Amino acid sequence: MIVAITKRPGEHEVLELKELLGNRGIVENVVVRGDGCSVLSVTGGESLVQTLESSPLVSRVMTITGPWGMVAKEHASDVAPMNAVPGCSFGGTQFSVLAGPCSVEGHQQLLSVAQSVKESGAVGLRGGAFKPRTSPYAFQGLGHQGLEHLAAVRQQTGLSVVTEVMSAGEVERVAAAADMLQIGSRNVQNYRLLEAVGRCDTPVLLKRGMMSTIDEFLGSAEYIYARGNENIVLCERGIRSFEPRLRNTLDLGAVALLKRLTHLPVIVDPSHGTGLSELVAPLAKAALAMGADGLMLEVHSRPEIAKSDGRQSLSVSEFATLMTELAPLAQVLGRTLGSPMTAGHSVSGG
Ligand code: PEP
Ligand code: MN
């Protein structure tokens, strides 16, 4: 951090400050004296910031890094693509597409969408069993029965499964049915939940909060990483803005920035990012073009009767068309659009 000192300090004032730092075991610091002000560089955490801010000698403390460190790019200079999810690789040249319904509505519904998206080139199946809905009267998901459908369809298709976990107490049970645990936008700062998924070894898909700054988002990823789970994929899903025509404002600039700040893979969810199915394809192409590591897309056999998020869901044929359009674009960009996989689970039936 950079510490600005109130006025041009005398020798004794510098000594006083050094003593204050020395008492905390910080001996290495550099004072740069300027005409109007002097600055001091030190390294330390949040509590040092507070100590310095309360010193009458200090006018301002500027921190260089956010509340995160291990997820920072510099922490892992040579990053290998993340292969922890069977059949899905995130990062590197791979561009992985996860697709499926917003909610698991039944076994047949899930199986039919899963088979279609697999055929079109999705490498993972999404589907919510526990749904965080704005209204307590809206469809809340099938819960544990939904998890059973996900586990069955995973077995039947060989697709890896990503599904949301909403509470720390459910982590183990959801992890048993899924290959990847989704932390939803509304829970991105539920720190006990982040710690709980951090303690397990199932990969995590961390969605950006609709009000998260980049530093807050990375701080949330750090909670998971710091507990030992390093297999984290970040997902930009749009943020709240003043624009009422779109459900959210998809922040592709954030994706470009995250790719510079962190070594974690970053994927994009244009379904929640726009709320409108007709905008999903253009933004999916934009995400590929600007360097994202993959997509998460909502797809339904009959979006018009979906129990949640039908308005933003692609039909299976729209999804197939989009995948066909993404393929040559990926090729030009030197990315590989993941092919359907069979690793990790036995494939039976479909
Ligand atoms: C979802 O993926 O269905 C979902 C609820 O997403 P978000 O948490 O981004 O709103
Ligand atoms: Mn949804």
Coordinates of C-alpha atoms and ligand atoms in Angstrom, one line a residue, residues 101-103 126 131 207 247 269 271-272 298 308-309 312-313, ligand 2:
P101 CA -32.8 -25.7 -18.6
C102 CA -33.0 -23.0 -16.0
S103 CA -34.8 -25.5 -13.7
R126 CA -26.8 -27.1 -16.4
K131 CA -34.0 -22.2 -7.4
K207 CA -21.4 -16.4 -10.6
R247 CA -32.9 -8.0 -17.3
D269 CA -23.9 -16.3 -19.2
S271 CA -29.1 -15.8 -20.8
H272 CA -29.3 -14.1 -17.4
E298 CA -30.3 -21.8 -20.8
S308 CA -38.5 -20.5 -14.9
D309 CA -36.7 -18.2 -17.3
Q312 CA -34.3 -16.0 -22.0
S313 CA -34.1 -19.7 -22.9
Ligands
MN2 MN -32.3 -19.1 -14.8

